């Protein structure tokens, strides 16, 4: 690896709660409405969800299988009252997906936490040990002293040490790894893990709200079964952690679309000329594609750029599987992002990748306005199961926490979101230059590159099977309702 490629660190962290004037929209206190429904309320909601699925003809897609991977225990965690990352967005997403009846069209997995051995397939032992044993701290160390040292970048404003941190990270990684395993063993063609997508974490360092890089762990699983993985990142921030992890291999191509303003915007990496190792003798040369963007890019520009670049990469690299990170902070109205993307433009990227007909994992990622996150990820779930034209654009009346969406539509306009769209600083000339540069880089990428690998990801099969067999037995013993639902055939296409 070229050490200069990751030498730069921005002068300020991504999140500065001490500077209220600068970060006022970021640090607004957000109280989570985490009320727990009783059995009667759950039964009523389930019946409404089932009726919506039948009325909208939400059924399993033909010819392929979609799976949904989540651990509801993640939703109970909290980074801190003023921290932008809100795990409650996962609750809001799940509630909206369920309200539309989409779970009936997918295989739904309540995933387990990743084991220490599984996390160690990428992360360093001393880092994991500290992550597991460091006591929680109620206040970040750098609030009063910005220059105070923090070990492994843990304990500062960006990556606070909150209660249950190690469990939270293990559950996030567990869902992504489970999605990868279902792709590997052909149980799924599209696997969804919205709780994953934490693309900044390094082998021995937390970064940008990310502690464990679940994407890298998932891709390591995929590389055991697939020769080439295409990683695509549509988060507003550069996917630096994933790019760095696979910097020197030709088996993974990383592509990141992101805002690039290195002096002021985190993480400050991902320039147009950053295309992997500079040495042509390194297999990873030309296998990192970066698409730096300015504020205000629109749906039309983004979709054209995405299709022009990913279509060409698909022709040259010929991936066997796609790992797509769908960070929702690239949407208009995000607390940290500054694009003019709407739900439709964001979802168009998922739809384009799906049309390629390649197995795919869809990860979550950033997204700091929960209602926007839930809209986008629910819509993209509908694209995965091929029912985007069947769902009602008006959010169902029985959707939990419906009032938190403010606007009742799944597709609010820019005027509704922002009042006035942000100034678009992306000229057509600049976007054409980006496409030309990427196409030039792809000239150096050999078609169907070698699949030889000197380092094989560790075989964790024995550990995995023991844990999963135990969990499966426990779930089957207590989940009689699952059998009854399957017998009803809800979500299965019926004969006329």
XYZ file of C-alpha atoms in Angstrom, residues 5-494:
490
model
C -2.609 7.627 0.177
C -4.033 7.688 3.713
C -1.708 10.089 5.446
C -4.163 12.991 5.403
C -6.462 13.508 8.357
C -8.806 16.513 8.395
C -8.112 19.130 11.048
C -11.512 18.702 12.702
C -13.557 15.589 13.486
C -16.850 14.975 11.774
C -18.871 15.958 14.819
C -18.083 18.924 17.078
C -20.750 19.353 19.753
C -18.768 22.113 21.476
C -19.287 24.483 18.496
C -23.014 25.128 18.708
C -22.963 27.952 16.162
C -21.450 25.709 13.503
C -23.226 22.481 14.335
C -26.647 23.651 15.473
C -28.566 21.528 12.915
C -26.440 18.525 13.876
C -26.716 18.626 17.635
C -30.434 19.267 17.928
C -31.686 17.018 20.685
C -33.708 14.114 19.327
C -35.814 12.156 21.813
C -36.558 8.619 20.674
C -40.215 7.549 20.892
C -39.373 3.991 21.902
C -42.697 2.988 23.411
C -43.246 -0.774 23.476
C -46.461 -2.155 21.964
C -48.394 -4.827 23.833
C -49.488 -8.167 22.338
C -52.902 -6.832 21.324
C -51.394 -3.862 19.461
C -48.899 -6.144 17.752
C -51.685 -8.457 16.607
C -53.690 -5.533 15.199
C -50.648 -4.204 13.358
C -49.809 -7.649 11.976
C -53.317 -8.057 10.551
C -53.207 -4.596 8.948
C -49.787 -5.364 7.530
C -51.089 -8.635 6.089
C -54.165 -6.936 4.614
C -51.994 -4.241 2.989
C -49.772 -6.899 1.422
C -52.789 -8.707 -0.033
C -54.523 -5.535 -1.280
C -51.324 -4.259 -2.942
C -50.402 -7.714 -4.253
C -47.040 -7.688 -2.464
C -45.729 -11.149 -3.299
C -42.374 -12.841 -3.602
C -40.538 -11.845 -6.774
C -40.347 -14.426 -9.540
C -37.045 -16.095 -10.317
C -34.997 -14.847 -7.388
C -35.010 -14.644 -3.596
C -34.631 -11.577 -1.376
C -33.673 -11.811 2.290
C -33.854 -9.231 5.098
C -31.309 -9.415 7.918
C -31.713 -7.544 11.203
C -31.157 -7.789 14.928
C -33.814 -5.736 16.761
C -31.616 -5.471 19.861
C -29.449 -2.960 17.960
C -32.278 -0.440 17.957
C -32.131 -0.035 21.750
C -28.642 1.476 21.746
C -27.875 5.165 21.920
C -24.745 7.102 20.939
C -25.695 10.077 23.100
C -28.541 12.577 23.049
C -26.789 15.089 20.799
C -24.924 12.635 18.557
C -26.092 12.591 14.907
C -26.164 8.779 14.668
C -29.578 7.531 15.783
C -30.030 3.712 15.837
C -33.758 4.469 16.123
C -33.703 5.046 12.359
C -33.550 1.232 12.057
C -36.801 0.974 14.026
C -38.450 3.567 11.818
C -37.246 1.798 8.665
C -38.452 -1.607 9.868
C -41.841 -0.177 10.842
C -42.334 1.382 7.399
C -41.186 -1.738 5.533
C -43.567 -3.804 7.669
C -46.487 -1.395 7.292
C -46.375 -1.913 3.520
C -46.429 -5.710 4.004
C -43.023 -6.221 2.413
C -41.780 -8.872 4.889
C -44.208 -11.354 3.320
C -42.235 -11.128 0.061
C -38.842 -11.864 1.652
C -37.020 -14.368 3.812
C -36.633 -12.595 7.159
C -33.719 -13.440 9.450
C -33.320 -12.359 13.061
C -29.536 -12.443 13.021
C -27.099 -13.240 15.801
C -24.148 -11.137 16.892
C -20.799 -11.841 15.260
C -18.357 -13.742 17.437
C -14.980 -12.400 18.516
C -13.268 -14.841 16.124
C -15.385 -13.598 13.231
C -14.584 -9.954 13.967
C -10.892 -10.884 14.160
C -10.948 -12.006 10.518
C -10.332 -8.305 9.760
C -9.836 -6.346 12.973
C -6.766 -6.485 15.227
C -7.043 -8.355 18.535
C -5.783 -5.472 20.688
C -8.368 -3.158 19.111
C -11.208 -5.634 19.707
C -10.067 -6.221 23.292
C -10.141 -2.513 24.037
C -13.496 -2.103 22.299
C -14.930 -4.887 24.458
C -13.473 -3.771 27.789
C -13.338 0.045 27.697
C -15.890 1.384 30.206
C -18.652 3.638 28.860
C -18.213 7.375 29.283
C -21.107 9.781 29.596
C -19.224 12.657 27.968
C -16.734 12.605 25.061
C -13.188 13.347 26.195
C -12.526 16.066 23.618
C -15.410 18.398 24.492
C -13.387 20.394 27.006
C -9.975 19.552 25.550
C -9.960 19.143 21.746
C -6.327 17.962 21.744
C -6.782 15.204 24.310
C -5.462 11.840 23.121
C -7.909 8.964 22.683
C -6.828 5.357 22.192
C -7.815 3.776 18.852
C -9.826 6.973 18.250
C -12.362 5.728 20.818
C -13.918 8.043 23.375
C -14.028 11.276 21.387
C -17.003 13.104 19.932
C -16.958 11.138 16.687
C -16.798 7.674 18.243
C -17.966 7.877 21.879
C -17.755 4.991 24.320
C -21.462 4.417 24.964
C -23.205 1.692 26.943
C -23.351 -1.646 25.102
C -20.890 -0.527 22.415
C -19.275 -3.912 21.764
C -22.659 -5.641 21.595
C -23.927 -3.004 19.166
C -20.907 -3.470 16.883
C -21.131 -7.265 17.039
C -24.796 -7.213 16.088
C -24.195 -4.871 13.151
C -21.403 -7.098 11.856
C -23.482 -10.206 12.482
C -26.300 -9.025 10.223
C -23.943 -8.145 7.375
C -22.029 -11.396 7.666
C -25.266 -13.366 7.733
C -26.362 -11.584 4.544
C -23.042 -12.526 2.909
C -23.399 -16.155 3.955
C -26.889 -16.370 2.484
C -25.493 -15.057 -0.816
C -22.607 -17.526 -0.682
C -24.782 -20.577 -0.078
C -27.321 -19.487 -2.733
C -30.170 -19.028 -0.271
C -30.498 -15.412 -1.393
C -29.929 -13.503 -4.597
C -30.374 -10.101 -2.934
C -29.634 -9.789 0.783
C -30.529 -6.612 2.715
C -28.684 -5.521 5.872
C -29.728 -1.962 6.670
C -27.967 -2.033 10.035
C -24.596 -2.404 8.291
C -22.668 -0.199 5.907
C -20.238 1.279 8.456
C -17.552 2.001 5.906
C -15.061 4.227 7.794
C -13.781 1.767 10.408
C -10.161 0.652 9.976
C -8.461 -2.518 11.154
C -7.293 -0.891 14.389
C -9.173 2.385 14.511
C -12.703 3.690 14.853
C -13.619 6.530 12.541
C -16.631 8.590 11.517
C -19.204 6.935 13.838
C -17.945 3.499 12.632
C -16.287 1.025 14.996
C -16.416 -2.315 13.150
C -16.240 -2.467 9.359
C -19.059 -4.901 8.681
C -18.714 -4.356 4.920
C -15.127 -5.635 4.881
C -16.162 -8.630 6.990
C -19.008 -9.361 4.567
C -16.786 -9.034 1.491
C -14.228 -11.400 3.053
C -17.031 -13.942 3.257
C -17.975 -13.337 -0.380
C -14.384 -13.808 -1.538
C -14.480 -17.400 -0.317
C -17.100 -18.175 -2.971
C -16.866 -15.474 -5.641
C -13.795 -14.463 -7.672
C -14.571 -10.727 -7.997
C -16.540 -8.334 -5.805
C -17.672 -4.881 -6.913
C -18.130 -2.547 -3.950
C -20.261 0.552 -4.647
C -20.728 3.342 -2.112
C -23.372 6.093 -2.496
C -22.939 7.566 0.974
C -22.180 11.306 0.994
C -18.817 10.479 2.633
C -15.918 8.676 0.965
C -15.824 4.936 1.685
C -12.232 5.139 2.881
C -12.207 2.160 5.253
C -13.339 -0.345 2.614
C -11.034 1.130 -0.037
C -8.057 0.897 2.313
C -8.845 -2.694 3.318
C -8.757 -3.926 -0.297
C -6.154 -1.460 -1.562
C -3.771 -4.075 -2.954
C -6.019 -6.679 -4.543
C -7.567 -7.013 -7.984
C -10.372 -9.198 -6.656
C -12.268 -6.229 -5.196
C -12.988 -3.019 -7.055
C -14.181 -0.155 -4.864
C -16.275 2.687 -6.303
C -17.269 5.640 -4.128
C -19.579 8.538 -5.073
C -19.165 11.243 -2.432
C -18.818 14.887 -1.568
C -15.175 15.938 -1.831
C -14.042 19.076 -0.081
C -10.910 17.910 1.750
C -10.281 21.056 3.759
C -13.619 20.969 5.553
C -15.520 17.745 4.820
C -14.849 14.365 6.425
C -12.832 12.214 5.777
C -10.908 14.356 3.277
C -9.888 11.436 1.029
C -11.234 10.165 -2.287
C -9.964 12.570 -4.942
C -10.498 11.829 -8.624
C -6.845 10.795 -9.061
C -6.894 8.406 -6.096
C -7.176 5.158 -8.019
C -5.303 2.700 -5.846
C -1.573 1.979 -5.553
C 0.646 4.042 -7.839
C 2.857 1.084 -8.729
C 1.633 -0.807 -11.779
C 3.142 -3.944 -10.246
C 0.615 -3.833 -7.417
C -2.519 -5.841 -8.371
C -4.744 -3.178 -6.820
C -3.638 -0.441 -9.207
C -6.655 1.191 -10.940
C -9.071 -0.834 -8.760
C -10.170 2.103 -6.596
C -12.546 4.435 -8.430
C -13.497 7.710 -6.770
C -16.229 10.068 -7.966
C -15.798 13.386 -6.101
C -18.880 15.620 -6.163
C -19.844 19.100 -5.019
C -22.897 20.337 -3.131
C -26.297 20.360 -4.778
C -26.083 17.482 -7.280
C -29.536 16.527 -8.607
C -31.313 13.216 -9.235
C -30.850 13.521 -12.997
C -27.124 14.236 -12.777
C -26.482 11.539 -10.184
C -28.420 8.852 -12.032
C -26.689 9.617 -15.344
C -23.284 9.632 -13.685
C -23.958 6.428 -11.766
C -25.195 4.481 -14.774
C -22.416 5.724 -17.044
C -19.722 4.709 -14.572
C -21.121 1.496 -13.098
C -22.223 0.227 -16.516
C -18.699 0.629 -17.862
C -17.134 -0.936 -14.766
C -19.447 -3.914 -15.107
C -18.229 -4.434 -18.688
C -14.533 -4.295 -17.766
C -14.346 -5.784 -14.278
C -17.151 -8.358 -14.733
C -17.981 -8.716 -11.042
C -19.380 -11.957 -9.676
C -21.249 -10.211 -6.861
C -22.058 -6.623 -5.830
C -21.815 -5.068 -2.360
C -23.844 -1.842 -2.463
C -23.627 0.653 0.417
C -26.722 2.888 0.430
C -25.807 5.614 2.892
C -28.831 7.907 3.107
C -26.866 10.998 4.103
C -26.575 11.749 0.383
C -30.292 12.635 0.431
C -31.504 16.229 0.481
C -32.279 17.426 3.987
C -29.701 15.288 5.761
C -28.100 16.850 8.830
C -24.589 16.343 7.416
C -25.030 16.008 3.636
C -25.609 18.850 1.189
C -26.886 17.154 -1.975
C -30.253 17.661 -3.716
C -30.921 13.939 -4.097
C -34.451 12.669 -3.531
C -35.650 9.191 -2.630
C -36.284 8.413 -6.308
C -32.750 9.313 -7.424
C -31.154 7.392 -4.569
C -33.315 4.370 -5.306
C -32.453 4.517 -9.026
C -28.947 3.357 -8.117
C -30.338 0.235 -6.448
C -32.633 -0.406 -9.414
C -29.739 -0.125 -11.888
C -27.566 -2.566 -9.939
C -30.491 -4.981 -9.671
C -30.955 -4.919 -13.452
C -27.400 -6.197 -13.889
C -28.663 -9.569 -12.645
C -25.715 -10.164 -10.306
C -26.050 -11.421 -6.695
C -26.053 -8.415 -4.395
C -25.847 -7.367 -0.761
C -27.494 -4.040 0.069
C -26.039 -2.350 3.147
C -27.191 0.712 5.049
C -24.669 3.353 6.058
C -24.901 7.027 6.969
C -28.116 8.979 7.308
C -28.794 11.445 10.095
C -32.382 12.523 9.527
C -34.263 9.326 10.486
C -37.461 10.030 8.516
C -35.422 10.450 5.305
C -33.461 7.278 6.020
C -36.631 5.254 6.567
C -38.249 6.556 3.371
C -35.220 5.728 1.229
C -34.513 2.299 2.662
C -38.170 1.266 2.582
C -38.416 2.329 -1.063
C -35.187 0.504 -1.909
C -36.497 -2.609 -0.174
C -39.525 -2.413 -2.468
C -37.190 -2.193 -5.470
C -35.367 -5.320 -4.297
C -38.620 -7.314 -4.175
C -39.894 -5.730 -7.411
C -42.956 -4.058 -5.906
C -41.947 -0.393 -6.184
C -44.862 0.201 -8.559
C -47.340 -1.486 -6.217
C -46.800 0.385 -2.981
C -48.895 3.461 -2.229
C -46.836 6.681 -2.253
C -48.895 7.766 0.749
C -47.447 6.278 3.918
C -49.958 3.768 5.367
C -52.183 5.125 8.106
C -51.251 2.222 10.384
C -47.488 2.846 10.088
C -46.031 3.284 13.591
C -44.688 6.764 14.376
C -46.300 8.078 11.189
C -46.313 11.613 12.575
C -42.491 11.664 12.587
C -42.408 11.669 8.796
C -43.948 15.197 8.821
C -45.041 14.827 5.172
C -47.302 11.837 4.558
C -45.759 10.938 1.206
C -42.909 8.520 0.571
C -41.560 10.973 -2.020
C -41.499 14.533 -0.630
C -40.400 17.246 -3.047
C -37.264 19.314 -2.618
C -39.453 22.261 -1.711
C -41.080 20.223 1.073
C -37.699 19.008 2.333
C -35.560 22.115 1.993
C -37.882 24.957 1.139
C -35.405 25.948 -1.557
C -32.963 23.521 -3.240
C -29.280 24.004 -2.500
C -27.153 25.698 -5.124
C -25.870 23.086 -7.583
C -22.086 23.400 -7.838
C -21.659 20.469 -10.245
C -21.217 21.689 -13.815
C -21.945 19.367 -16.696
C -18.394 19.870 -17.954
C -16.960 18.678 -14.652
C -19.203 15.610 -14.574
C -18.126 14.703 -18.110
C -14.497 15.023 -17.053
C -15.127 12.595 -14.208
C -16.688 10.019 -16.530
C -13.808 10.350 -19.009
C -11.256 9.913 -16.238
C -12.959 6.752 -14.946
C -13.173 5.280 -18.444
C -9.463 6.011 -18.887
C -8.637 4.171 -15.656
C -10.665 1.157 -16.774
C -8.435 0.786 -19.850
C -5.790 -0.495 -17.458
C -8.095 -3.044 -15.821
C -7.741 -6.458 -17.422
C -10.989 -8.192 -18.322
C -11.873 -10.949 -15.821
C -8.743 -10.545 -13.659
C -6.945 -13.394 -11.954
C -8.754 -15.041 -9.052
C -5.581 -16.413 -7.470
C -5.314 -15.357 -3.848
C -2.369 -15.920 -1.551
C -4.398 -15.028 1.543
C -7.635 -16.913 2.012
C -10.151 -15.555 4.526
C -10.257 -17.860 7.563
C -12.720 -20.723 7.619
C -15.143 -19.928 10.422
C -17.607 -22.643 9.453
C -17.359 -24.685 12.651
C -17.882 -21.697 14.924
C -20.707 -20.394 12.786
C -22.570 -23.699 12.556
C -22.493 -24.391 16.306
C -23.885 -20.962 17.173
C -26.515 -20.941 14.440
C -27.751 -24.462 15.184
C -28.357 -23.502 18.809
C -30.186 -20.296 17.869
C -32.279 -22.106 15.264
C -33.435 -24.673 17.805
C -34.386 -21.954 20.291
C -36.326 -19.979 17.682
C -38.189 -22.984 16.320
C -39.242 -23.995 19.805
C -40.899 -20.658 20.531
C -42.087 -19.425 17.120
C -45.288 -21.316 16.410
C -46.724 -18.209 14.711
C -44.114 -18.458 11.950
C -45.444 -21.877 10.925
C -49.023 -20.613 10.871
C -48.111 -17.605 8.731
C -46.335 -19.790 6.185
C -49.344 -22.081 5.972
C -51.542 -19.069 5.150
C -49.435 -18.458 2.044
C -49.410 -14.677 2.439
C -46.843 -13.239 0.070
C -46.927 -16.198 -2.314
C -48.198 -15.623 -5.881
C -51.415 -17.595 -6.390
